[in-house]
Coordinates of C-alpha atoms and ligand atoms in Angstrom, one line a residue:
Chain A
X1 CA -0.9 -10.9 -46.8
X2 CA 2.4 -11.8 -45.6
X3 CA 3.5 -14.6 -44.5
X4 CA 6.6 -14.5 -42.8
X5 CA 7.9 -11.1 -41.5
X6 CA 11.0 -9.1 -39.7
X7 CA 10.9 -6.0 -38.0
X8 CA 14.4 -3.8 -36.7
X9 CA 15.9 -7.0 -36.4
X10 CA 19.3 -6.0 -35.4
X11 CA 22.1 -9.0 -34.2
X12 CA 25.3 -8.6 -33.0
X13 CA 28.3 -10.7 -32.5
X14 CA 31.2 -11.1 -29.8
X15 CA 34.9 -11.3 -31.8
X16 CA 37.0 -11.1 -29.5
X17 CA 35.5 -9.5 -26.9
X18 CA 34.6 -6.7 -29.1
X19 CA 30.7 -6.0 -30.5
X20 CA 30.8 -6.1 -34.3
X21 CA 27.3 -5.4 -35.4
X22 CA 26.1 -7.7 -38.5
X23 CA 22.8 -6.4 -39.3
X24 CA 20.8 -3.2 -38.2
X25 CA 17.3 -2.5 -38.4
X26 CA 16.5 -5.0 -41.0
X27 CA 12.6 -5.1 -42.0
X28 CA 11.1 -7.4 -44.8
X29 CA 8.8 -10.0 -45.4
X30 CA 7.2 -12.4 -47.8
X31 CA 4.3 -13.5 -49.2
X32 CA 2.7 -17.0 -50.2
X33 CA 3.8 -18.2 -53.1
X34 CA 6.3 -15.5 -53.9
X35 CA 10.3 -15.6 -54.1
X36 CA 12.2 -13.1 -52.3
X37 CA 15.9 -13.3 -53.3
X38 CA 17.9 -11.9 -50.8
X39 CA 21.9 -10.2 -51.9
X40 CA 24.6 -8.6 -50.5
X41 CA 28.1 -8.8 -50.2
X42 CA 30.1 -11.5 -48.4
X43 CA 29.8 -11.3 -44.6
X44 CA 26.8 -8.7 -45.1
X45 CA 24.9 -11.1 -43.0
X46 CA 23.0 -13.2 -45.3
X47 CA 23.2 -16.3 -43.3
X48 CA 22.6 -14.7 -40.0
X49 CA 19.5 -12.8 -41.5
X50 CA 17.8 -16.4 -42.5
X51 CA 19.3 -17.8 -38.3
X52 CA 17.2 -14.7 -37.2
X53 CA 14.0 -15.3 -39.7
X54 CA 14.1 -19.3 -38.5
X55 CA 14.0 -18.7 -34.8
X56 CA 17.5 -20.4 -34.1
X57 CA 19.0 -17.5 -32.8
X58 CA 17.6 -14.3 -31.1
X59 CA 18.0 -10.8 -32.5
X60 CA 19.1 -8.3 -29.9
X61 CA 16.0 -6.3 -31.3
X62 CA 13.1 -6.8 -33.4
X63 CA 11.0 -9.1 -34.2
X64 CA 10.0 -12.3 -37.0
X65 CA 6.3 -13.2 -37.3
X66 CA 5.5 -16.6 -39.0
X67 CA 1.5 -16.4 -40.0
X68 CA 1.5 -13.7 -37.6
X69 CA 2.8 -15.8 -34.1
X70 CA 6.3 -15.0 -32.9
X71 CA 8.6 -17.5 -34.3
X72 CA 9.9 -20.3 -32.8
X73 CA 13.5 -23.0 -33.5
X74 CA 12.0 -26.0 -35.1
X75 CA 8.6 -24.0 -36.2
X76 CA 6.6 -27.0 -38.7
X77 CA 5.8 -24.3 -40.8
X78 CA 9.4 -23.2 -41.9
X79 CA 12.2 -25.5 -43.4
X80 CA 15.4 -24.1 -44.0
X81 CA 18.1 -25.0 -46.4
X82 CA 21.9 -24.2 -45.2
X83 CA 24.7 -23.0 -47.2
X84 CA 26.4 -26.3 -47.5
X85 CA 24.1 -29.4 -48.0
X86 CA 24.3 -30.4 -43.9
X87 CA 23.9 -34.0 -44.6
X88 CA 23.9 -36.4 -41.5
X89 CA 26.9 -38.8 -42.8
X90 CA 25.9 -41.9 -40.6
X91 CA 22.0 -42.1 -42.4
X92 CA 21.2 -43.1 -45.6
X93 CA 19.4 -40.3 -48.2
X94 CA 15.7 -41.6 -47.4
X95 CA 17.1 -41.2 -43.4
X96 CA 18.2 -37.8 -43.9
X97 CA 15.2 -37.0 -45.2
X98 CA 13.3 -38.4 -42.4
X99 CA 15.8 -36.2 -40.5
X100 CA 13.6 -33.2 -41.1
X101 CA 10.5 -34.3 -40.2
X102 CA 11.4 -36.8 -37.4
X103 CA 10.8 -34.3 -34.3
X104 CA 7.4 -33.5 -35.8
X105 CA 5.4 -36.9 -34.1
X106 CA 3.6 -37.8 -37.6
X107 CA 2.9 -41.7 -37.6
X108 CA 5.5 -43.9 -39.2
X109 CA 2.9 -44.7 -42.5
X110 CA 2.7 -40.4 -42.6
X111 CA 6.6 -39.8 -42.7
X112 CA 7.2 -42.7 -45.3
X113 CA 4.4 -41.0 -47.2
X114 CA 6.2 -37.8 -46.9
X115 CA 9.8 -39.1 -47.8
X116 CA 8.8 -40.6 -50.3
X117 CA 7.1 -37.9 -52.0
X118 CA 10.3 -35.3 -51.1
X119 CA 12.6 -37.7 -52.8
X120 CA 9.9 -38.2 -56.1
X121 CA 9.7 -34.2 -56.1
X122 CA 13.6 -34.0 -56.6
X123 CA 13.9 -37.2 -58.5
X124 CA 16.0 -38.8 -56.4
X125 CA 13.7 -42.3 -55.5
X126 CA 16.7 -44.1 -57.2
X127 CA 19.4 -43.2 -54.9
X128 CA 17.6 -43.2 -51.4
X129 CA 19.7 -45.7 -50.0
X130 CA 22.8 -44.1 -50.8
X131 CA 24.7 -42.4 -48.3
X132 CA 26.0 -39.0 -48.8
X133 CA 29.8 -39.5 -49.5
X134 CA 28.1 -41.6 -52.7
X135 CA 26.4 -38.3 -53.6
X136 CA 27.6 -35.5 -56.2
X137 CA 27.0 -32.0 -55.2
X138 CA 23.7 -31.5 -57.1
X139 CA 22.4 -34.6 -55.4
X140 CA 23.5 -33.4 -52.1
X141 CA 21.9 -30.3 -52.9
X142 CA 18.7 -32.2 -53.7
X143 CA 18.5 -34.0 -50.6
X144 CA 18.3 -31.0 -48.6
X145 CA 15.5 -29.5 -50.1
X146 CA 13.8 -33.1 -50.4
X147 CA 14.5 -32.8 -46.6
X148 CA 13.0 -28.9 -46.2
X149 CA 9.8 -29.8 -48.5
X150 CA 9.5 -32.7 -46.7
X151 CA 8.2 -30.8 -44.0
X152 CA 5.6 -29.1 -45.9
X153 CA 6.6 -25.8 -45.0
X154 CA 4.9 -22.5 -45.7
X155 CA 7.7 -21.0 -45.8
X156 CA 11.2 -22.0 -47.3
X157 CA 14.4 -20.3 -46.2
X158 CA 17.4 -21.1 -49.0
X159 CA 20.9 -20.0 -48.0
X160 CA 23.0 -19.6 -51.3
X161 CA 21.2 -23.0 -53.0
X162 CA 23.2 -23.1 -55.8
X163 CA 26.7 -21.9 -55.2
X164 CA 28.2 -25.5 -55.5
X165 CA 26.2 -26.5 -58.9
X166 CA 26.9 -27.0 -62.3
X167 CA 25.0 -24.8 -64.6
X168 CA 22.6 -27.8 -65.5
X169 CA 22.4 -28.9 -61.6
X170 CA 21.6 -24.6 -60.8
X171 CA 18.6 -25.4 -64.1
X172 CA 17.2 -28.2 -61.9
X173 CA 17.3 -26.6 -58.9
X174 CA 16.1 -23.7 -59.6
X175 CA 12.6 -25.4 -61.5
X176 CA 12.5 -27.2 -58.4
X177 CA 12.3 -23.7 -56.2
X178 CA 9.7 -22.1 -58.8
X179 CA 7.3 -25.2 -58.5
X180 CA 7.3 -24.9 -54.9
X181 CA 6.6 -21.3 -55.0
X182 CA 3.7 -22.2 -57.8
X183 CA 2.6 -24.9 -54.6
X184 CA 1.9 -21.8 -52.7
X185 CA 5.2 -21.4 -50.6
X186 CA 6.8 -18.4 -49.6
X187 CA 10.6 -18.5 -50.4
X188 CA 13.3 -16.4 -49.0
X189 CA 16.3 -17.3 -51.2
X190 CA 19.7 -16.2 -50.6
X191 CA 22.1 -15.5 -53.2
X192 CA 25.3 -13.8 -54.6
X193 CA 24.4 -14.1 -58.5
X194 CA 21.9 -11.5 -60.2
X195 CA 21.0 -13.7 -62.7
X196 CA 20.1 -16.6 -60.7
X197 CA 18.2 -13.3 -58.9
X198 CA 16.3 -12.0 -61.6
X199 CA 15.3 -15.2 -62.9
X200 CA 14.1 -16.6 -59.6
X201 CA 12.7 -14.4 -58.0
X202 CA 9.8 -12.3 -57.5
X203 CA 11.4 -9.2 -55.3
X204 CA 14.8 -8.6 -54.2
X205 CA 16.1 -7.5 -50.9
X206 CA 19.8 -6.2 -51.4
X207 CA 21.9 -5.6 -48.0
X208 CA 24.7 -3.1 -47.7
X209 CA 28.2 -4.5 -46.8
X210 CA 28.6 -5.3 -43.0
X211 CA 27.1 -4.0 -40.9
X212 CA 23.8 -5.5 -43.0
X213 CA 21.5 -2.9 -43.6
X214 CA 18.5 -3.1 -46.3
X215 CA 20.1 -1.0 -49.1
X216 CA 16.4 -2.1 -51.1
X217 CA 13.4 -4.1 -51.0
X218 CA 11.2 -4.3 -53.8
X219 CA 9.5 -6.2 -56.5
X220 CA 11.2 -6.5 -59.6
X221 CA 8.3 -6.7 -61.8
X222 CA 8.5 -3.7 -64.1
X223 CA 12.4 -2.8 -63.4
X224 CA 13.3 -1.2 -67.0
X225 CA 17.2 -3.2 -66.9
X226 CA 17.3 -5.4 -63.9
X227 CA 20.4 -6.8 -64.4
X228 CA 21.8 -3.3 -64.9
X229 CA 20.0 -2.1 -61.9
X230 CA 20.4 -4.8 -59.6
X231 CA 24.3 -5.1 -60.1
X232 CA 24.7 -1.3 -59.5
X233 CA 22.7 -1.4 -56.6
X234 CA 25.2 -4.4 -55.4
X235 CA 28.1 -2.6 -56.3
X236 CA 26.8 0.4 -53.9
X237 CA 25.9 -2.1 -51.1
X238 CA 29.4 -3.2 -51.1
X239 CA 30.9 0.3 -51.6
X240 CA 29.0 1.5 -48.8
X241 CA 28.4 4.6 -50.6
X242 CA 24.4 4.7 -49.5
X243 CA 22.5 7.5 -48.1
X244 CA 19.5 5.8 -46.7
X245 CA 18.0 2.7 -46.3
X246 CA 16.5 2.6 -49.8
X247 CA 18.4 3.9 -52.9
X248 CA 16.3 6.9 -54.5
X249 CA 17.4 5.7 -57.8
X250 CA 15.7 2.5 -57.6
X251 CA 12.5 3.5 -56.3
Chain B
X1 CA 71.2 -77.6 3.0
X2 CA 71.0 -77.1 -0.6
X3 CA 68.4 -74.3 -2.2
X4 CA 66.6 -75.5 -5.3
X5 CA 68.3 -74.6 -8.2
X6 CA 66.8 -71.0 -9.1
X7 CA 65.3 -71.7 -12.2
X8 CA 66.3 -68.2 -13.5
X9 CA 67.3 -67.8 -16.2
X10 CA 64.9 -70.6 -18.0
X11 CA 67.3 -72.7 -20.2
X12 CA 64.6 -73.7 -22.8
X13 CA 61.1 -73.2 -23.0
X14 CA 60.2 -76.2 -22.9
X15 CA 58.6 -76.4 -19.3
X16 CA 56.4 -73.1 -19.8
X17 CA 55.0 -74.2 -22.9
X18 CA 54.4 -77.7 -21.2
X19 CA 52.9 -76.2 -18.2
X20 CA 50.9 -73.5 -20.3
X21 CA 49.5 -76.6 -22.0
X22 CA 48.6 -78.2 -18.7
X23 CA 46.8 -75.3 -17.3
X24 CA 44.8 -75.3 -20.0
X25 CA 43.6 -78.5 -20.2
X26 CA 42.8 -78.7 -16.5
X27 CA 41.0 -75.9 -17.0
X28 CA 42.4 -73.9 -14.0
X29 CA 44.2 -71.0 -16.8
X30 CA 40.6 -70.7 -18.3
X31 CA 38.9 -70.3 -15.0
X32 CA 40.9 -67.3 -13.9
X33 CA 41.0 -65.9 -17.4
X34 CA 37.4 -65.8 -17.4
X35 CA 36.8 -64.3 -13.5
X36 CA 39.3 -61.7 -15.1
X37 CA 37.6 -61.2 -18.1
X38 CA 34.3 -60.8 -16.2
X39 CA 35.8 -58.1 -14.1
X40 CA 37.4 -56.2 -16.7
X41 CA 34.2 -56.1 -18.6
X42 CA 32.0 -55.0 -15.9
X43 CA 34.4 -52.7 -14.9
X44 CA 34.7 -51.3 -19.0
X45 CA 30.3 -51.3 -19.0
X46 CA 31.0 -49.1 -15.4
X47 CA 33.1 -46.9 -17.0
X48 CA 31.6 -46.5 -20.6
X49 CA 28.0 -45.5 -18.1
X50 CA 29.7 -42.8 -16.8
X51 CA 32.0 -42.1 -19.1
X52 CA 30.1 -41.5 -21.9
X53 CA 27.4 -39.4 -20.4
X54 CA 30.0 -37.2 -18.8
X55 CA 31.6 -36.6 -21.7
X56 CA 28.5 -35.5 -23.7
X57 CA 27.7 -33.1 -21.4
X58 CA 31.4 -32.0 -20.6
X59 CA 31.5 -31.8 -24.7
X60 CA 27.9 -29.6 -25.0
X61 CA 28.1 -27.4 -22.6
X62 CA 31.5 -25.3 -22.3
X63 CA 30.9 -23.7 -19.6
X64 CA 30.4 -27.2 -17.5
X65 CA 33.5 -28.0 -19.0
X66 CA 35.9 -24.9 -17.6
X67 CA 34.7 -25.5 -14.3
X68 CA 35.3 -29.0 -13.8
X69 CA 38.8 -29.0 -16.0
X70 CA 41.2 -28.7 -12.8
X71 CA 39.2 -30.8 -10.9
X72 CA 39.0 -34.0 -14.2
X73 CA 43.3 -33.2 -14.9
X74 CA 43.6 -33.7 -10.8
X75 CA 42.3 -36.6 -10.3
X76 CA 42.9 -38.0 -14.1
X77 CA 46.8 -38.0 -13.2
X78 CA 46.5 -40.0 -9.8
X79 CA 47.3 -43.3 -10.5
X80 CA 44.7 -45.2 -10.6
X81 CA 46.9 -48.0 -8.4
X82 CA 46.8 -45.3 -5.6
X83 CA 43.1 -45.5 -5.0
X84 CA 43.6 -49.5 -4.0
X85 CA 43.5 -48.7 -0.3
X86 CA 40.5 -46.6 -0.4
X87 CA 39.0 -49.3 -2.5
X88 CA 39.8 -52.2 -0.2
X89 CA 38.6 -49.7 3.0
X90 CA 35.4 -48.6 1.5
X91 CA 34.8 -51.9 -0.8
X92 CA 36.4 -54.0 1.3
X93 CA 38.5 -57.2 -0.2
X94 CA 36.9 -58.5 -3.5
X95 CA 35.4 -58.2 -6.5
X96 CA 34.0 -54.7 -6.3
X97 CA 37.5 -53.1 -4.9
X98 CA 39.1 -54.7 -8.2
X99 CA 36.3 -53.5 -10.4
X100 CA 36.2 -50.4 -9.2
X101 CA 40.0 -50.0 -9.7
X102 CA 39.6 -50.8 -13.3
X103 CA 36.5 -48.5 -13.9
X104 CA 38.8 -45.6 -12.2
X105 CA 41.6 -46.5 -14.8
X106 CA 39.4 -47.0 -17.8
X107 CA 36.9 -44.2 -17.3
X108 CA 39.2 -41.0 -18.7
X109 CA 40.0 -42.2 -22.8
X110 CA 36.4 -42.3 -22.8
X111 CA 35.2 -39.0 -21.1
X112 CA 37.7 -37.0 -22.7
X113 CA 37.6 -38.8 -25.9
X114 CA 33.8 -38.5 -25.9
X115 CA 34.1 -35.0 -24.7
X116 CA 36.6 -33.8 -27.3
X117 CA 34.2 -35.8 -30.0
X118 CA 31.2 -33.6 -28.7
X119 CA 32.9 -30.0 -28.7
X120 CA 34.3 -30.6 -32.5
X121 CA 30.6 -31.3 -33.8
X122 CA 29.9 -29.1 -36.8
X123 CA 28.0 -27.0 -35.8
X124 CA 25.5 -26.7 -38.7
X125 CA 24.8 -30.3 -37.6
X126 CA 23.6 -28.0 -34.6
X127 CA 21.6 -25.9 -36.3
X128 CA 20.1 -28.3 -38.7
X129 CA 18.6 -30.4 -35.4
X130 CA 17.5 -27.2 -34.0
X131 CA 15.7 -26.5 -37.5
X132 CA 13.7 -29.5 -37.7
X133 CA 12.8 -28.9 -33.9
X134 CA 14.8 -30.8 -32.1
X135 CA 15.4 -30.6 -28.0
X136 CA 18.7 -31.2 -26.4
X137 CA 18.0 -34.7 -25.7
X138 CA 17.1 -35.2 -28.9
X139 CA 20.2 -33.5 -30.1
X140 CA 22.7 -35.8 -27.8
X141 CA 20.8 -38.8 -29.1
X142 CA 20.6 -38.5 -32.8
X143 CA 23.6 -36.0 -33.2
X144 CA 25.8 -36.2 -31.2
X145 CA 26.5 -39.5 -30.1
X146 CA 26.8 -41.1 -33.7
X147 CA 28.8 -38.4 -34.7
X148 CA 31.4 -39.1 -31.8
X149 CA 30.9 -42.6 -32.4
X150 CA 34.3 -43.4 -34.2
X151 CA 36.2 -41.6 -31.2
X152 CA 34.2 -43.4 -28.7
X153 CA 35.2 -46.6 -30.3
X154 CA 38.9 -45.5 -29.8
X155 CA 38.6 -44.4 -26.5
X156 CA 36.8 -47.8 -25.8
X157 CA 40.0 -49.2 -27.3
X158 CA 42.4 -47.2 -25.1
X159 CA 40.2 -48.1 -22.0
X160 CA 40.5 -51.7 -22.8
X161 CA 44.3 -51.5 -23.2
X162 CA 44.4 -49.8 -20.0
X163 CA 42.0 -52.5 -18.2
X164 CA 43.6 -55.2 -18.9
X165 CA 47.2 -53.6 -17.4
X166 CA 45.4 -52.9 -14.1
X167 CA 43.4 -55.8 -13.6
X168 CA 46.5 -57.9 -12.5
X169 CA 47.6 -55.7 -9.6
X170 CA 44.4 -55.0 -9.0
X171 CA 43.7 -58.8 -8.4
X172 CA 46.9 -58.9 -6.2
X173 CA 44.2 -56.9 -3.4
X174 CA 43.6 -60.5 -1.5
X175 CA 40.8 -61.8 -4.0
X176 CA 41.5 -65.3 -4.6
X177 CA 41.0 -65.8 -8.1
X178 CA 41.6 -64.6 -11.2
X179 CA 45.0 -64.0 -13.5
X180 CA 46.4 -61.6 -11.5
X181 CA 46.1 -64.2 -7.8
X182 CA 47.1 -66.8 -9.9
X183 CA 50.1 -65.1 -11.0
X184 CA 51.2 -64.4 -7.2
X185 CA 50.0 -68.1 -6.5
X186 CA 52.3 -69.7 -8.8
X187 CA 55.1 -67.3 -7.0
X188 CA 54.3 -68.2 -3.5
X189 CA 54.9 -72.0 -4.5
X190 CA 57.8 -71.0 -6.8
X191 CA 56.2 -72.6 -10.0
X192 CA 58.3 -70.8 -12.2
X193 CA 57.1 -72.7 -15.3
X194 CA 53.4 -72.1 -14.3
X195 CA 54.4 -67.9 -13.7
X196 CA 56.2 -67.8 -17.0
X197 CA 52.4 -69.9 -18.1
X198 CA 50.6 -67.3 -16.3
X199 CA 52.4 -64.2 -18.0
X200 CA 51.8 -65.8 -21.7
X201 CA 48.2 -66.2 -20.8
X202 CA 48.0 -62.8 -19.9
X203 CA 49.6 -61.8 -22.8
X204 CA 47.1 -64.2 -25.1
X205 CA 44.0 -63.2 -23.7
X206 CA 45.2 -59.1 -24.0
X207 CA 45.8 -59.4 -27.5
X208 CA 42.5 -61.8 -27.9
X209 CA 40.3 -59.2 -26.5
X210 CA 42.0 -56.2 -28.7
X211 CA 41.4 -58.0 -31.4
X212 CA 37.8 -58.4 -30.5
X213 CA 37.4 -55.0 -30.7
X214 CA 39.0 -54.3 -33.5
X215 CA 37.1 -57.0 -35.1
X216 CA 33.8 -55.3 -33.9
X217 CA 35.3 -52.0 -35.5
X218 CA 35.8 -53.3 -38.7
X219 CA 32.4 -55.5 -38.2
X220 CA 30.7 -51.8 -37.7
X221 CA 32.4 -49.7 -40.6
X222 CA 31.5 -52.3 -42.7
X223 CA 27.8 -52.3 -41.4
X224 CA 27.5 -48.7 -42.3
X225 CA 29.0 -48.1 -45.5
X226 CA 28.2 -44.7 -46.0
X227 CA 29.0 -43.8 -42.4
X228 CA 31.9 -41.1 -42.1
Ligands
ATP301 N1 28.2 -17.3 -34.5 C1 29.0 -16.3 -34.9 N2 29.8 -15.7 -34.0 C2 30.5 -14.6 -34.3 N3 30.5 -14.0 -35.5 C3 29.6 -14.4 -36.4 C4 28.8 -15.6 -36.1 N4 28.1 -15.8 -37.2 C5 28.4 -14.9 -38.1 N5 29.3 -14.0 -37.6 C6 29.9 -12.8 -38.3 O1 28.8 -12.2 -38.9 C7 29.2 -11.7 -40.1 C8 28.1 -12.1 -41.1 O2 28.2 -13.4 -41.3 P1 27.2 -14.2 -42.3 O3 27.6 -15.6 -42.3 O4 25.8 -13.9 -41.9 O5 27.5 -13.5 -43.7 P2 27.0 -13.8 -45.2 O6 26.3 -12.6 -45.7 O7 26.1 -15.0 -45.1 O8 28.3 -14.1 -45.9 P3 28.6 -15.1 -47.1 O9 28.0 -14.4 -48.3 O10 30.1 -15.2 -47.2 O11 28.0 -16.4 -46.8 C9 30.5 -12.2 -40.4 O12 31.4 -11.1 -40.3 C10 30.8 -13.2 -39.4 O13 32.1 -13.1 -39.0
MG302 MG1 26.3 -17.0 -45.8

C-alpha cells in the first residue's frame, strides 16, 4: 500500500519570460516504513519534485495522493526537511521546534509533550534554549528533523539531509532517518551521494538532467553491484544519453 | 528714540544658559516639552498603525506593490510642510492638524522600510510556514514581522528624527503651546535669551528621545541573544 504518491507531475518555470520545463511526467510513490532515496544531477529538479509531493506548489499536471486524499500545503501528515536547516533565527531550538507543529491547534501540555520528545529523539534536550547562530551544522541539521518528527508525520520528505555534515554528523543522521523508517514512516530522501543512497535506502528513484524525468525507480534489494549500477545509471541521467523512462539495463 | 540694542550677535552665553535654567525651574520649558512630546508620540503610534501594515502588505504582495509605486513616490516627495493648509482647513487649528503633520512626515521610513524588510524575506522562511500549515495571517504574524523587525526599528528611528524636525513648524499653525509656539512666543516679545533657551531645549530633548530608542534597541538585542 502506498502511502504517498505522484502521477505525470510535470512543473514548469518562468526565466525570463521563457518556459523552462523542470520535470516531466514524473510518477512514484512510497510506502510505510520504507526509504525512497531520490538522485539526479544538480537542477534535475530534486527540490521542486519534494515542493510538488508537499502541496506548496501546484504541478501544471498530475497529481500527489497522501493516504489516498489529494494533497494539501501544511498536510499534518507530511513534514518536510529543506535543503538548508531553515531555522527561524529570532526563536530559541525548543521554539523552532514548536514552529512545526504550532499551526496544528494541539493543547499547550500536547506540543510540550511533543517537543520534548523531537528534541530527546535527536539528542538535543541539552541545547534547547540555544538559538541557532549557537548551533553547528549537525545540530542545525538536527533541529530540523526534531522539527519534521515533531509532527508525527507519516510521511517524511528530506531534501539533501546531509550535504553540510561531517562524516560522523551524516552517521547520526542517517541512524536517526532509519529509526523513523523502522517507526513506520515513509521517507522520500533526496540526495547527490550513492553511498549515502545505498546505505539508506530501500529504492531509488534516479532523475535525468533537466528537464527531470524518471531515468529509474526500483528497489534495490537484490541489485548484483549497486554502487556500480547506481553511479552509471547517474552518469547517464546527467549525460542525457536515455532512451526511455526506465533504463533496460537496470531492470 | 533709541531701539534696544539688538542683542545679536550674543556676547557670552551667559544669559541663555541663565534663562534655560529659569525656564526650567518654573517649569514653563517642561510644559511645552512635554505637549510636544505627546504630539510627536501620538503622531509616531499614528504612523507606525499605518505604516507598518502597509508596508507588510506592500512587501507580500508585489503586485500591490507596482500599482501603488507612482502613486507612494508622488506623494512621498511632497513636503510634508505643504499639507499644513489642508491640515488647518480640514483639522482646523490644533492638536490634530500638528499631529497629523507629523504622522504625514514620519509615516514613509517606516512603510518603505517595512516594505523593503517584507520583500527580502527568505523565501524558504516562506515555504517552511507554508509546510507546517500556516495561513497568510499567520505568515505576517510569526514570519514576517520579526524578521523585519531590525529594519522597522530603523525606520522607527528615521521617523523619530524626522518628527521631531516637523513638530516645531508644525506648532507654529496657531496652537498655543508647545516648543515650537514657545519658540515664536519668545520672538514676538524679543526674549532673545529665552529663544536661544528654547532652541537648546529643542536640541536636548531631540537627542534625549534618540537616545531612548537607541537605548530600547540595545535593551532588545540584548533581550534576544540569539536573534539575527
Ligand atoms: N521558483 C522558481 N522559479 C524559477 N525557476 C525555478 C524555481 N525553482 C526552481 N527553479 C528552476 O528549476 C530547476 C530545478 O531546480 P531544483 O532546485 O528543483 O533542482 P535540484 O535538483 O534540487 O538541484 P540541486 O541538486 O542543485 O539542489 C533549476 O533550473 C531552477 O533554476
Ligand atoms: Mg535541490
Amino acid at each position: 500500500m502506498s502511502l504517498l504518491s505522484a502521477e505525470g507531475l510535470s512543473k514548469s518555470y518562468f526565466i525570463h519570460g521563457r518556459r523552462v520545463p523542470v520535470l516531466m511526467r514524473v510518477s512514484m510513490e512510497v510506502a510505510a516504513g520504507r526509504v525512497l532515496a531520490v538522485l539526479g544531477p544538480s537542477g534535475a529538479g530534486k527540490s521542486t519534485l519534494l515542493r510538488l509531493l508537499a502541496g506548496l506548489e501546484p504541478p501544471d499536471e498530475g497529481h500527489v495522493k497522501l493516504c489516498g486524499e489529494p494533497i494539501q500545503a501544511g498536510h499534518p501528515a507530511l513534514a518536510l526537511m529543506f535543503q538548508d536547516p531553515c531555522l527561524l533565527p529570532w526563536l530559541s531550538v525548543r521554539e523552532n521546534v514548536r514552529f512545526g507543529i504550532r499551526f496544528m491547534g494541539l493543547s499547550g501540555a500536547e506540543s510540550q509533550r511533543r517537543v520534548d520528545e523531537a528534541l530527546a529523539w535527536v539528542g538535543l534536550q541539552e541545547v534547547a534554549d540555544w538559538y541557532p547562530h549557537q548551533l553547528s551544522g549537525g545540530m542545525a541539521q538536527r533541529v530540523a528533523l526534531a522539527r519534521a518528527l515533531a509532527r508525527q508525520p507519516r510521511v517524511l520528505l528530506l531534501d539533501e539531509p546531509f550535504s553540510a555534515l561531517d562524516p560522523l554528523a551524516r552517521q547520526a543522521l542517517g541512524a536517526l532517518i532509519r529509526r523513523a523508517a523502522g517507526e513506520g514512516i515513509g521517507v522520500v530522501m533526496v540526495t547527490h551521494n550513492v553511498e549515502e543512497a545505498i546505505q539508506l535506502a530501500d529504492e531509488v528513484l534516479v532523475l535525468t538532467a533537466r528537464p527531470g524525468r524518471v531515468l529509474l525507480h526500483q528497489p534495490l534489494r537484490g541489485w548484483e553491484a549497486p554502487h556500480l549500477s547506481l553511479r552509471q545509471a547517474l552518469e547517464l541521467a546527467a549525460a542525457g544519453r536515455w532512451v526511455s523512462h526506465h533504463a533496460p539495463a537496470f531492470r | 528714540m533709541q531701539w534696544p540694542a539688538p542683542p545679536w550677535p550674543p556676547r557670552s552665553p551667559g544669559p541663555s544658559l541663565e534663562a534655560l535654567y529659569h525656564l526650567i525651574r518654573e517649569g514653563v520649558l517642561p510644559y511645552h516639552a512635554g505637549v510636544s512630546l505627546r504630539r510627536v508620540l501620538i503622531g509616531l503610534g499614528l504612523a507606525t498603525g499605518a505604516g507598518v501594515p502597509l508596508g507588510l502588505a506592500l512587501g507580500y504582495f508585489p503586485s500591490l506593490e507596482r500599482i501603488t509605486a507612482p502613486i507612494l513616490q508622488l506623494v512621498r516627495t511632497i513636503s510634508p510642510l505643504s499639507w499644513m493648509p489642508i491640515a488647518v482647513i480640514a483639522l482646523g487649528i490644533g492638536d490634530r492638524a500638528v499631529i497629523f503633520l507629523i504622522a504625514v512626515a514620519s509615516v514613509w521610513p517606516i512603510l518603505l522600510n517595512t516594505a523593503s524588510g517584507v520583500r527580502h524575506l527568505n523565501r524558504n522562511w516562506l515555504w517552511l510556514a507554508r509546510s507546517v500549515g500556516a495561513s497568510t495571517p499567520h505568515i505576517l504574524i510569526h514570519i514576517a514581522i520579526p524578521a523585519v523587525w531590525p529594519q522597522l526599528f530603523a525606520g522607527l528611528r528615521m521617523a523619530l528624527g524626522i518628527a521631531w524636525v516637523v513638530l516645531v513648524p508644525a506648532e507654529m499653525l496657531g496652537v498655543s503651546s508647545g516648543l515650537g509656539y514657545f519658540l515664536l512666543d519668545t520672538r514676538d516679545r524679543l526674549s532673545y535669551s529665552e529663544l536661544m533657551a528654547a532652541i537648546l531645549g529643542i536640541g536636548c530633548v531631540g537627542l534625549l528621545l534618540d537616545a531612548g530608542i537607541r537605548a530600547l534597541e540595545a535593551c532588545w538585542r540584548r533581550s534576544g541573544e540569539g536573534r539575527a
